[in-house]
Coordinates of C-alpha atoms and ligand atoms in Angstrom, one line a residue:
Chain A
M1 CA -46.4 -13.0 76.5
S2 CA -44.3 -10.9 78.8
L3 CA -45.0 -13.6 81.4
L4 CA -43.4 -16.1 79.1
L5 CA -40.4 -13.8 78.6
N6 CA -40.0 -13.6 82.3
E7 CA -40.0 -17.4 82.6
I8 CA -37.4 -17.6 79.9
G9 CA -35.3 -15.0 81.7
N10 CA -35.5 -17.0 84.9
G11 CA -34.9 -20.2 83.0
I12 CA -31.7 -18.9 81.5
F13 CA -30.5 -18.0 85.0
L14 CA -31.4 -21.5 86.3
G15 CA -29.9 -23.1 83.2
A16 CA -26.5 -21.4 83.8
F17 CA -26.1 -23.6 86.9
F18 CA -27.4 -26.7 85.2
G19 CA -25.1 -26.1 82.3
L20 CA -22.0 -25.7 84.4
V21 CA -22.6 -28.9 86.4
A22 CA -23.8 -30.7 83.2
L23 CA -20.4 -29.9 81.6
G24 CA -18.6 -31.9 84.1
Y25 CA -21.0 -34.8 83.7
S26 CA -20.7 -34.7 80.0
M27 CA -16.9 -34.4 79.8
V28 CA -16.3 -37.3 82.1
Y29 CA -18.9 -39.3 80.2
G30 CA -17.3 -38.3 76.9
I31 CA -13.9 -39.6 78.0
L32 CA -14.7 -42.6 80.1
R33 CA -18.3 -43.4 79.1
L34 CA -18.9 -43.2 82.9
I35 CA -22.0 -41.5 84.3
N36 CA -20.3 -40.1 87.4
F37 CA -23.1 -40.1 89.9
A38 CA -20.8 -38.5 92.5
H39 CA -20.5 -35.3 90.3
G40 CA -23.4 -33.5 92.0
D41 CA -21.7 -34.2 95.4
F42 CA -18.5 -32.6 94.3
Y43 CA -20.7 -29.5 93.8
M44 CA -22.2 -30.0 97.3
V45 CA -18.8 -30.4 98.9
A46 CA -17.6 -27.3 97.1
A47 CA -20.5 -25.3 98.6
F48 CA -19.5 -26.4 102.1
V49 CA -15.8 -25.7 101.5
S50 CA -16.6 -22.2 100.2
F51 CA -18.9 -21.7 103.2
T52 CA -16.0 -22.5 105.6
I53 CA -13.4 -20.5 103.7
L54 CA -15.6 -17.4 103.5
G55 CA -16.4 -17.8 107.2
A56 CA -12.7 -18.1 108.0
V57 CA -11.5 -15.1 106.0
G58 CA -14.6 -13.0 106.9
V59 CA -16.2 -11.0 104.3
G60 CA -17.8 -8.2 106.3
H61 CA -19.7 -5.6 104.4
S62 CA -16.9 -3.7 102.8
H63 CA -16.9 -3.0 99.1
N64 CA -14.1 -5.5 98.8
Q65 CA -16.3 -8.4 99.8
W66 CA -16.9 -9.3 96.1
W67 CA -13.2 -9.5 95.4
T68 CA -13.0 -11.9 98.4
V69 CA -15.8 -14.0 96.8
V70 CA -14.0 -14.0 93.5
W71 CA -10.7 -15.3 94.9
V72 CA -12.4 -17.7 97.2
G73 CA -14.3 -18.9 94.2
V74 CA -11.1 -19.6 92.3
V75 CA -9.6 -21.4 95.3
V76 CA -12.7 -23.5 95.6
M77 CA -12.6 -24.3 91.9
V78 CA -9.1 -25.6 92.4
I79 CA -10.0 -27.6 95.5
T80 CA -13.1 -29.1 93.9
G81 CA -11.1 -29.9 90.7
G82 CA -8.5 -31.6 92.9
L83 CA -11.2 -33.5 94.7
A84 CA -12.6 -34.8 91.5
M85 CA -9.1 -35.7 90.3
L86 CA -8.4 -37.5 93.6
A87 CA -11.6 -39.5 93.2
N88 CA -10.5 -40.5 89.7
Q89 CA -7.1 -41.4 90.9
L90 CA -8.2 -43.4 93.9
I91 CA -11.3 -45.0 92.6
Y92 CA -11.9 -44.9 88.9
R93 CA -8.4 -45.3 87.6
P94 CA -7.7 -48.6 89.4
M95 CA -11.0 -49.8 87.9
R96 CA -10.1 -48.9 84.4
R97 CA -10.3 -52.4 83.2
A98 CA -13.5 -53.2 85.0
A99 CA -17.0 -53.1 83.4
I100 CA -18.4 -49.6 83.2
L101 CA -21.3 -50.7 85.4
S102 CA -18.9 -51.4 88.2
L103 CA -17.6 -47.9 88.0
M104 CA -21.1 -46.5 88.1
I105 CA -21.8 -48.4 91.2
A106 CA -18.5 -47.1 92.7
A107 CA -19.7 -43.6 91.8
I108 CA -23.0 -44.1 93.7
G109 CA -20.9 -45.4 96.6
L110 CA -18.7 -42.3 96.5
S111 CA -21.7 -40.1 96.4
Q112 CA -23.0 -41.7 99.6
V113 CA -19.5 -41.3 101.2
L114 CA -19.4 -37.6 100.3
E115 CA -22.9 -36.9 101.5
N116 CA -22.5 -38.8 104.8
G117 CA -19.0 -37.4 105.2
V118 CA -20.4 -33.9 105.1
L119 CA -23.2 -34.9 107.4
V120 CA -20.8 -36.1 110.1
T121 CA -18.3 -33.3 109.7
P122 CA -18.3 -30.9 112.7
R123 CA -19.8 -27.5 111.8
W124 CA -21.3 -28.9 108.6
G125 CA -23.9 -31.5 109.3
A126 CA -27.6 -31.8 108.4
T127 CA -28.9 -28.3 109.0
Y128 CA -29.1 -25.6 106.4
L129 CA -26.1 -23.4 106.6
V130 CA -26.5 -19.7 105.9
F131 CA -23.9 -18.2 103.7
P132 CA -22.0 -15.2 105.1
V133 CA -22.5 -13.2 102.0
T134 CA -25.4 -12.9 99.5
T135 CA -26.0 -11.0 96.4
P136 CA -27.9 -7.7 97.0
P137 CA -31.5 -7.2 95.6
S138 CA -30.5 -4.2 93.5
G139 CA -30.6 -4.7 89.7
F140 CA -32.5 -3.8 86.6
S141 CA -35.9 -4.4 85.0
L142 CA -36.5 -6.2 81.7
G143 CA -40.1 -6.4 80.6
S144 CA -42.1 -6.7 83.8
N145 CA -39.4 -8.7 85.5
H146 CA -36.8 -7.6 87.9
Y147 CA -33.3 -9.2 87.7
T148 CA -30.5 -8.6 90.1
W149 CA -27.0 -7.7 89.2
G150 CA -26.0 -10.9 90.9
Q151 CA -28.1 -12.9 88.5
L152 CA -26.5 -11.1 85.5
V153 CA -23.0 -11.7 86.8
I154 CA -23.8 -15.4 87.4
V155 CA -25.1 -15.9 83.9
L156 CA -22.0 -14.0 82.5
V157 CA -19.5 -16.0 84.5
S158 CA -21.2 -19.3 83.6
G159 CA -21.2 -18.3 80.0
L160 CA -17.5 -17.3 80.1
L161 CA -16.5 -20.6 81.8
A162 CA -18.5 -22.6 79.2
L163 CA -16.9 -20.7 76.4
G164 CA -13.5 -21.3 77.9
V165 CA -14.2 -25.1 78.0
Y166 CA -15.6 -24.9 74.4
F167 CA -12.4 -23.3 73.2
L168 CA -10.2 -25.6 75.2
V169 CA -11.8 -28.7 73.8
G170 CA -12.4 -27.5 70.3
R171 CA -9.2 -25.6 69.6
T172 CA -6.3 -26.4 71.8
L173 CA -3.9 -29.4 71.4
L174 CA -5.0 -30.6 74.8
G175 CA -8.6 -30.5 73.7
K176 CA -7.8 -32.5 70.6
A177 CA -6.0 -35.0 72.8
M178 CA -9.2 -35.2 74.9
R179 CA -11.3 -36.0 71.9
A180 CA -8.8 -38.5 70.7
V181 CA -8.8 -40.3 74.1
S182 CA -12.5 -40.2 74.0
E183 CA -12.6 -41.9 70.6
D184 CA -9.8 -44.5 70.9
R185 CA -7.6 -44.7 74.0
I186 CA -5.1 -47.1 72.4
A187 CA -4.6 -45.0 69.3
A188 CA -4.3 -41.9 71.5
T189 CA -1.5 -43.6 73.5
L190 CA 0.2 -44.4 70.2
M191 CA 0.3 -40.6 69.5
G192 CA 2.3 -40.2 72.6
I193 CA -0.7 -38.9 74.6
N194 CA -0.5 -39.7 78.3
V195 CA -4.0 -41.0 78.5
D196 CA -4.2 -41.1 82.3
L197 CA -3.1 -37.5 82.6
V198 CA -5.7 -36.4 80.1
I199 CA -8.4 -38.2 81.9
A200 CA -7.2 -36.6 85.2
I201 CA -7.3 -33.2 83.6
V202 CA -10.9 -33.8 82.5
F203 CA -11.9 -34.7 86.0
F204 CA -10.2 -31.6 87.2
I205 CA -12.0 -29.3 84.8
G206 CA -15.4 -30.9 85.6
G207 CA -14.8 -30.5 89.3
A208 CA -13.7 -27.0 89.0
L209 CA -16.8 -26.0 87.0
A210 CA -19.0 -27.7 89.7
G211 CA -17.0 -25.7 92.3
A212 CA -17.7 -22.4 90.5
A213 CA -21.4 -23.3 90.3
A214 CA -21.4 -24.1 94.0
V215 CA -19.9 -20.8 95.1
M216 CA -22.4 -19.0 93.0
T217 CA -25.3 -21.0 94.4
G218 CA -24.2 -20.2 97.9
V219 CA -23.9 -16.5 97.4
Y220 CA -27.1 -16.3 95.4
Y221 CA -29.5 -18.6 97.3
G222 CA -27.8 -17.9 100.6
Q223 CA -28.1 -21.3 102.1
I224 CA -26.7 -24.8 101.5
N225 CA -27.5 -28.3 102.6
Y226 CA -25.7 -31.7 102.3
L227 CA -28.4 -33.0 100.0
M228 CA -28.2 -30.1 97.5
G229 CA -25.9 -32.1 95.2
F230 CA -28.4 -34.9 94.8
T231 CA -31.1 -32.7 93.1
V232 CA -28.7 -30.6 91.1
G233 CA -26.8 -33.8 90.1
L234 CA -30.1 -35.2 88.7
E235 CA -31.0 -32.0 87.0
A236 CA -27.5 -31.6 85.5
F237 CA -27.5 -35.2 84.4
T238 CA -30.9 -34.6 82.7
A239 CA -29.5 -31.5 81.0
A240 CA -26.5 -33.4 79.8
V241 CA -28.7 -36.1 78.3
L242 CA -31.1 -33.6 76.8
G243 CA -28.2 -31.9 75.0
G244 CA -26.6 -35.2 74.0
I245 CA -24.2 -36.5 76.7
G246 CA -20.6 -36.3 75.8
N247 CA -21.1 -33.2 73.8
I248 CA -19.8 -29.9 75.2
G249 CA -22.2 -27.6 73.4
G250 CA -25.0 -30.1 74.2
A251 CA -24.4 -29.8 77.9
V252 CA -24.8 -26.0 77.8
L253 CA -27.8 -26.1 75.5
G254 CA -29.4 -28.9 77.6
G255 CA -28.8 -26.8 80.7
L256 CA -30.5 -23.8 79.2
I257 CA -33.4 -25.7 77.8
L258 CA -34.0 -27.6 81.0
G259 CA -33.8 -24.3 82.9
I260 CA -36.4 -22.7 80.7
V261 CA -38.7 -25.7 80.6
Q262 CA -38.5 -26.0 84.4
S263 CA -39.2 -22.3 84.8
I264 CA -42.2 -22.4 82.6
G265 CA -43.4 -25.7 84.1
T266 CA -43.1 -24.5 87.7
G267 CA -44.8 -21.2 86.6
I268 CA -47.8 -23.2 85.5
F269 CA -47.9 -26.1 88.0
G270 CA -46.0 -24.8 91.0
A271 CA -42.5 -25.1 92.4
E272 CA -43.0 -28.6 93.8
W273 CA -43.3 -29.9 90.3
A274 CA -39.8 -28.9 89.3
L275 CA -38.3 -32.4 89.1
V276 CA -41.4 -33.8 87.5
V277 CA -41.2 -31.3 84.7
A278 CA -37.4 -31.9 84.3
F279 CA -37.8 -35.7 84.0
G280 CA -40.9 -35.3 81.9
A281 CA -38.9 -33.3 79.5
L282 CA -36.2 -36.0 79.6
V283 CA -38.6 -38.8 78.9
L284 CA -40.1 -36.9 76.0
M285 CA -36.6 -36.2 74.6
L286 CA -35.5 -39.7 74.9
W287 CA -38.7 -40.8 73.2
F288 CA -38.3 -38.6 70.1
R289 CA -34.5 -38.3 70.0
P290 CA -32.7 -40.9 72.1
T291 CA -29.3 -39.4 71.4
G292 CA -30.2 -35.9 72.8
L293 CA -30.2 -32.7 70.7
L294 CA -26.6 -32.7 69.6
G295 CA -25.7 -36.3 70.5
E296 CA -25.4 -38.2 67.2
R297 CA -21.7 -38.6 67.5
V298 CA -22.0 -40.3 70.9
A299 CA -24.5 -42.8 69.5
R300 CA -22.0 -43.6 66.8
R301 CA -19.1 -44.0 69.2
M302 CA -21.0 -46.4 71.4
Chain B
M1 CA 23.6 -49.4 64.9
K2 CA 20.6 -51.6 65.8
A3 CA 17.4 -49.7 65.8
L4 CA 15.5 -52.5 67.4
E5 CA 16.7 -55.6 69.2
L6 CA 14.4 -58.2 70.6
S7 CA 15.8 -61.1 72.6
G8 CA 13.7 -63.9 73.9
V9 CA 10.5 -62.0 73.9
S10 CA 7.4 -63.9 75.1
V11 CA 4.0 -62.3 75.3
Y12 CA 0.9 -63.8 76.8
Y13 CA -2.7 -62.6 76.9
G14 CA -3.6 -64.3 80.1
A15 CA -3.1 -67.9 79.3
V16 CA -3.1 -67.4 75.5
R17 CA 0.3 -67.3 73.9
G18 CA 0.8 -64.3 71.6
A19 CA 4.5 -64.7 71.0
E20 CA 7.1 -67.1 72.3
D21 CA 10.9 -66.6 72.6
V22 CA 11.2 -64.2 69.7
T23 CA 14.7 -62.8 68.9
L24 CA 15.1 -60.4 66.1
D25 CA 16.8 -57.2 65.1
V26 CA 16.3 -54.3 62.7
D27 CA 19.2 -52.2 61.6
E28 CA 19.0 -48.4 61.4
G29 CA 17.7 -47.3 58.0
E30 CA 16.5 -50.8 57.0
I31 CA 13.0 -52.0 56.0
V32 CA 12.3 -55.3 57.7
A33 CA 9.2 -57.4 57.2
L34 CA 7.4 -59.5 59.7
L35 CA 5.4 -62.2 58.0
G36 CA 3.0 -64.9 59.0
A37 CA -0.5 -66.3 58.8
N38 CA -3.5 -65.1 60.8
G39 CA -2.8 -65.3 64.5
A40 CA 0.9 -65.9 64.0
G41 CA 1.8 -63.1 66.5
K42 CA 2.8 -60.3 64.2
S43 CA 0.6 -57.6 65.8
T44 CA 1.4 -58.9 69.2
L45 CA 5.1 -58.2 68.6
L46 CA 4.4 -54.7 67.4
K47 CA 2.2 -54.0 70.4
A48 CA 5.0 -55.3 72.7
I49 CA 7.5 -53.0 71.0
S50 CA 5.3 -50.0 71.2
G51 CA 4.5 -50.8 74.9
I52 CA 0.8 -51.3 74.6
I53 CA 1.3 -54.7 76.2
H54 CA 4.3 -55.8 78.2
P55 CA 6.1 -59.0 77.5
R56 CA 6.2 -61.7 80.2
R57 CA 9.9 -62.5 79.3
G58 CA 12.7 -61.1 77.2
S59 CA 13.9 -57.6 76.5
I60 CA 13.4 -55.0 73.8
A61 CA 16.1 -52.5 73.1
F62 CA 15.7 -49.3 71.0
F63 CA 18.9 -47.9 69.7
G64 CA 20.8 -49.8 72.4
D65 CA 18.5 -48.7 75.3
D66 CA 16.5 -51.3 77.0
L67 CA 12.9 -50.1 76.9
G68 CA 11.9 -52.2 80.0
K69 CA 8.5 -51.1 81.2
L70 CA 8.7 -47.6 79.8
S71 CA 5.1 -46.5 79.2
A72 CA 3.8 -46.5 75.6
H73 CA 3.4 -42.7 75.3
R74 CA 7.0 -42.2 76.3
R75 CA 8.3 -44.5 73.6
V76 CA 6.6 -42.2 71.1
S77 CA 8.6 -39.3 72.2
R78 CA 11.8 -41.3 71.8
G79 CA 10.9 -41.7 68.2
L80 CA 9.3 -45.2 68.2
V81 CA 6.0 -45.0 66.4
H82 CA 3.4 -47.6 65.7
V83 CA 0.7 -47.4 63.1
P84 CA -1.7 -50.1 64.4
E85 CA -3.7 -52.7 62.5
G86 CA -6.9 -51.2 61.1
R87 CA -5.2 -47.7 61.0
R88 CA -7.3 -46.4 63.9
I89 CA -7.4 -42.8 62.8
F90 CA -9.6 -40.5 64.8
T91 CA -12.8 -40.5 62.7
T92 CA -14.5 -37.7 64.6
L93 CA -11.6 -35.4 64.2
T94 CA -10.5 -33.6 61.0
I95 CA -7.5 -34.6 58.9
G96 CA -5.7 -31.6 60.3
E97 CA -6.4 -32.5 63.9
N98 CA -5.3 -36.1 63.3
L99 CA -2.0 -34.8 61.9
E100 CA -1.5 -32.4 64.8
L101 CA -2.0 -35.2 67.3
G102 CA 0.7 -37.2 65.4
A103 CA 3.2 -34.7 66.8
Y104 CA 1.7 -34.7 70.3
G105 CA 4.4 -36.9 71.8
T106 CA 7.3 -34.7 70.6
Q107 CA 8.7 -31.9 72.6
H108 CA 8.5 -29.7 69.5
S109 CA 7.6 -26.1 69.8
R110 CA 4.5 -24.7 68.1
T111 CA 6.6 -23.4 65.2
E112 CA 8.5 -26.6 64.8
R113 CA 5.1 -28.5 64.7
A114 CA 3.8 -26.1 62.1
Q115 CA 6.9 -26.6 60.0
R116 CA 6.7 -30.3 60.3
L117 CA 3.0 -30.1 59.2
E118 CA 4.0 -28.3 56.1
E119 CA 6.7 -31.0 55.3
V120 CA 4.2 -33.8 55.8
L121 CA 1.6 -32.1 53.7
G122 CA 4.2 -31.6 51.1
L123 CA 5.0 -35.3 51.1
F124 CA 1.4 -36.3 51.0
P125 CA -0.6 -33.7 49.1
L126 CA -3.8 -35.7 49.4
L127 CA -3.9 -34.8 53.0
K128 CA -3.6 -31.1 52.3
Q129 CA -6.5 -31.3 49.9
H130 CA -8.9 -32.7 52.6
F131 CA -7.4 -30.9 55.6
Q132 CA -10.7 -29.7 57.1
R133 CA -12.6 -32.9 56.5
L134 CA -13.6 -35.3 59.2
A135 CA -11.3 -38.3 58.9
G136 CA -14.2 -40.7 59.1
T137 CA -15.4 -39.6 55.7
L138 CA -12.1 -40.7 54.0
S139 CA -12.0 -43.9 52.0
G140 CA -10.0 -46.8 53.3
G141 CA -6.9 -45.9 51.2
E142 CA -7.0 -42.3 52.2
Q143 CA -7.3 -43.3 55.8
Q144 CA -4.2 -45.4 55.5
V145 CA -2.4 -42.4 53.9
L146 CA -3.5 -40.3 56.8
A147 CA -2.4 -42.9 59.3
I148 CA 1.1 -42.9 57.8
G149 CA 1.2 -39.1 57.5
R150 CA 0.0 -38.8 61.1
A151 CA 2.8 -41.1 62.2
M152 CA 5.4 -39.1 60.2
M153 CA 4.4 -35.9 62.1
S154 CA 6.6 -36.8 64.9
N155 CA 9.5 -37.5 62.6
P156 CA 10.1 -40.9 64.0
R157 CA 13.3 -42.9 64.0
V158 CA 11.5 -46.1 63.7
L159 CA 8.1 -46.6 62.0
M160 CA 6.2 -49.8 62.7
I161 CA 3.2 -50.4 60.5
D162 CA 0.7 -53.2 60.7
E163 CA -0.8 -54.6 57.5
P164 CA -1.0 -51.3 55.5
S165 CA -2.5 -53.1 52.5
L166 CA -5.4 -54.6 54.4
G167 CA -8.7 -54.0 52.6
L168 CA -7.2 -51.8 49.9
D169 CA -7.6 -52.3 46.2
P170 CA -4.3 -52.9 44.3
Q171 CA -4.0 -49.4 43.0
K172 CA -4.3 -47.9 46.6
V173 CA -1.9 -50.5 47.8
D174 CA 0.7 -49.2 45.3
I175 CA 0.2 -45.7 46.6
V176 CA 0.7 -46.8 50.2
Y177 CA 3.8 -48.7 49.4
D178 CA 5.2 -45.8 47.5
M179 CA 4.7 -43.8 50.6
L180 CA 6.5 -46.3 52.7
E181 CA 9.5 -46.2 50.3
E182 CA 9.5 -42.5 50.6
V183 CA 9.5 -42.7 54.3
S184 CA 12.4 -45.1 54.2
A185 CA 14.3 -42.9 51.8
L186 CA 14.0 -40.1 54.3
G187 CA 16.1 -42.2 56.7
T188 CA 13.3 -43.7 58.8
T189 CA 13.7 -47.3 59.8
V190 CA 10.7 -49.4 59.0
L191 CA 9.3 -52.6 60.6
L192 CA 6.5 -53.8 58.3
V193 CA 3.9 -56.4 59.1
E194 CA 2.2 -57.9 56.1
Q195 CA 0.1 -60.8 55.0
N196 CA 0.8 -60.1 51.4
V197 CA 4.2 -61.8 51.2
S198 CA 5.3 -60.8 47.7
L199 CA 4.5 -57.2 48.3
A200 CA 6.5 -57.1 51.6
L201 CA 9.5 -59.0 50.2
E202 CA 9.7 -56.5 47.3
I203 CA 10.2 -53.6 49.6
A204 CA 12.0 -55.1 52.6
S205 CA 15.6 -56.0 52.7
R206 CA 15.1 -58.8 55.2
A207 CA 12.2 -60.7 56.7
Y208 CA 11.2 -62.8 59.7
V209 CA 8.5 -65.4 59.4
L210 CA 6.4 -66.2 62.4
Q211 CA 4.3 -69.2 63.1
Q212 CA 2.3 -69.7 66.3
G213 CA 4.2 -67.0 68.0
S214 CA 7.7 -68.1 67.1
V215 CA 10.2 -67.2 64.4
V216 CA 10.5 -70.2 62.0
L217 CA 12.4 -68.6 59.2
S218 CA 14.4 -65.4 58.6
G219 CA 16.8 -64.0 56.1
P220 CA 17.3 -61.6 53.2
S221 CA 14.2 -61.1 51.1
A222 CA 15.9 -62.4 48.0
S223 CA 16.7 -65.7 49.6
L224 CA 13.1 -66.1 51.0
V225 CA 11.3 -65.5 47.7
G226 CA 10.3 -68.9 46.5
D227 CA 11.5 -70.7 49.6
P228 CA 9.0 -73.5 50.1
R229 CA 9.2 -73.2 53.9
L230 CA 7.6 -69.8 53.5
A231 CA 4.5 -71.2 51.9
D232 CA 4.5 -73.9 54.5
A233 CA 4.4 -71.3 57.3
Y234 CA 1.4 -69.8 55.8
L235 CA -0.4 -73.0 55.2
G236 CA 0.5 -74.2 58.7
K237 CA 2.5 -77.2 57.6
A238 CA 5.6 -76.7 59.6
G239 CA 3.4 -77.1 62.7
G240 CA 2.8 -80.7 61.7
A241 CA -0.7 -80.4 60.2
K242 CA -2.1 -83.0 57.9
D243 CA -1.1 -82.7 54.2
Ligands
LIG1 N1 -6.4 -59.2 73.0 C1 -6.1 -60.5 72.9 N2 -6.6 -61.4 73.9 C2 -6.4 -62.7 73.8 N3 -5.7 -63.3 72.8 C3 -5.2 -62.5 71.8 C4 -5.4 -61.1 71.9 N4 -4.8 -60.5 70.8 C5 -4.3 -61.6 70.1 N5 -4.5 -62.8 70.7 C6 -4.0 -64.1 70.3 O1 -2.6 -64.0 70.2 C7 -2.2 -64.7 69.0 C8 -1.4 -63.8 68.1 O2 -2.3 -62.8 67.6 P1 -1.9 -61.6 66.7 O3 -3.0 -60.6 66.7 O4 -0.5 -61.1 67.2 O5 -1.7 -62.3 65.3 P2 -1.4 -61.6 63.9 O6 -0.2 -62.3 63.4 O7 -1.3 -60.2 64.0 O8 -2.6 -62.0 63.1 P3 -3.5 -61.3 61.9 O9 -2.7 -61.4 60.7 O10 -4.8 -62.0 61.9 O11 -3.5 -59.9 62.3 C9 -3.5 -65.3 68.4 O12 -3.6 -66.6 68.8 C10 -4.6 -64.5 69.0 O13 -5.8 -65.2 69.1
LIG2 MG1 -2.4 -58.6 63.3

């Protein structure tokens, strides 16, 4: 029993990352019906950018190093948001009248460009890079499990960011405009909504969330690699579909469920089974509930 | 003052002609009807005026200013609002959210928007009653009321509305037309597209009749009522069809 609780605890932690990346997937899908396969690579690039910035400013071992991580995190969020927005502006926007399948192929192409771009960049490349700062092992016990303060902070920060997005989309005028664009682009234009700007903002937010997840991954796991976006991208995509793609709450819920399922699954079968468990869960979900947990609206929209 | 002035407007969808060499004008405060059979080009003209599509030739002026290639969302902030065919309310949003979005294009402050919301709800109490409901759960007539209310949220100078009576039973049609008269009484200029000729001529002061994308007949409503050429335009006779 307490073993199960431990796995759930670990799963929530893991799910926080999935959820943050899944939000970007889901928001872009919601507004463009595009599965942006490059999204995981925005996360990967963000990890490398934060590695370089942290290296350049130097974090040392002072007490202030966590403030450095925070402001670097914010800067990386802005940079990654900008990168996602740029990708939209240069690639997806000119293709707005093309079939969505063409956009998806372009997304796969962009993913390759980003991965190989990082691969050939001096000082980045193919090897694992070790982050200049990692979260300390100190923490607290819950049941028989030990959690670090770092894990707690990561879960809290992820939760706050997700809540922020939830509030933005649900309550603000901009969020209503996003939902309007998602449902009917022409009608939204007729309300005086600058549709292209709203889409750009959605890309920015999705990218920024991936950026936050990347910085936290770096400081928690301590190492990054140019292929890290591929796996996380798949897992986040799975999470988004589990929860009902296009749905904000669904992305977070899907992330948490995937995290927990994967935790329990790897607890039983071993770590190498992580992706098998994830996709197994996805297949089961699609079998019994093709729209995902909270996804009925999307099914209707399509 | 001319609220709208189209001269020589031609619109194409690729090779398909939507409108050809249309010249028309709408005076400030007027209700003008745009009539014609299916496919005559009525919706095409409204789309060109609101900027969803751009004409290949000709010019469109709004209160004397040439709109040129001004993007559609900017036209809304100038006070030119288009209620499209089929209403196209946001079904997954609530009535209240639909209304709020109606004022999106304005530069109004939060308090101004709230005040405008109260005014519109006062005008159309039905919307107040269902404020929190998802718009997709409204009946067709209620959706049309919402579409007009939403358009009025920006306090437009010109309201263009495309077939408001479409699919409504006669009683609902009356409600919607009463609304339009109220809108007009508030000083808003109205350009009305209708298939239901007698209904449109009752409320409009003037009308233009389109056939195959071009204006074939125009004049004061009173002079058009009973004009045989009007019926011909609907039956496609002026185009030289058999019988
Ligand atoms: N998106 C489009 N692509 C290609 N052709 C179009 C498109 N929209 C309209 N057309 C064509 O343009 C012409 C005018 O159509 P329009 O929709 O303006 O007619 P309408 O007068 O509004 O008709 P209705 O009363 O049926 O709404 C028609 O021949 C139509 O087939
Ligand atoms: Mg039409």
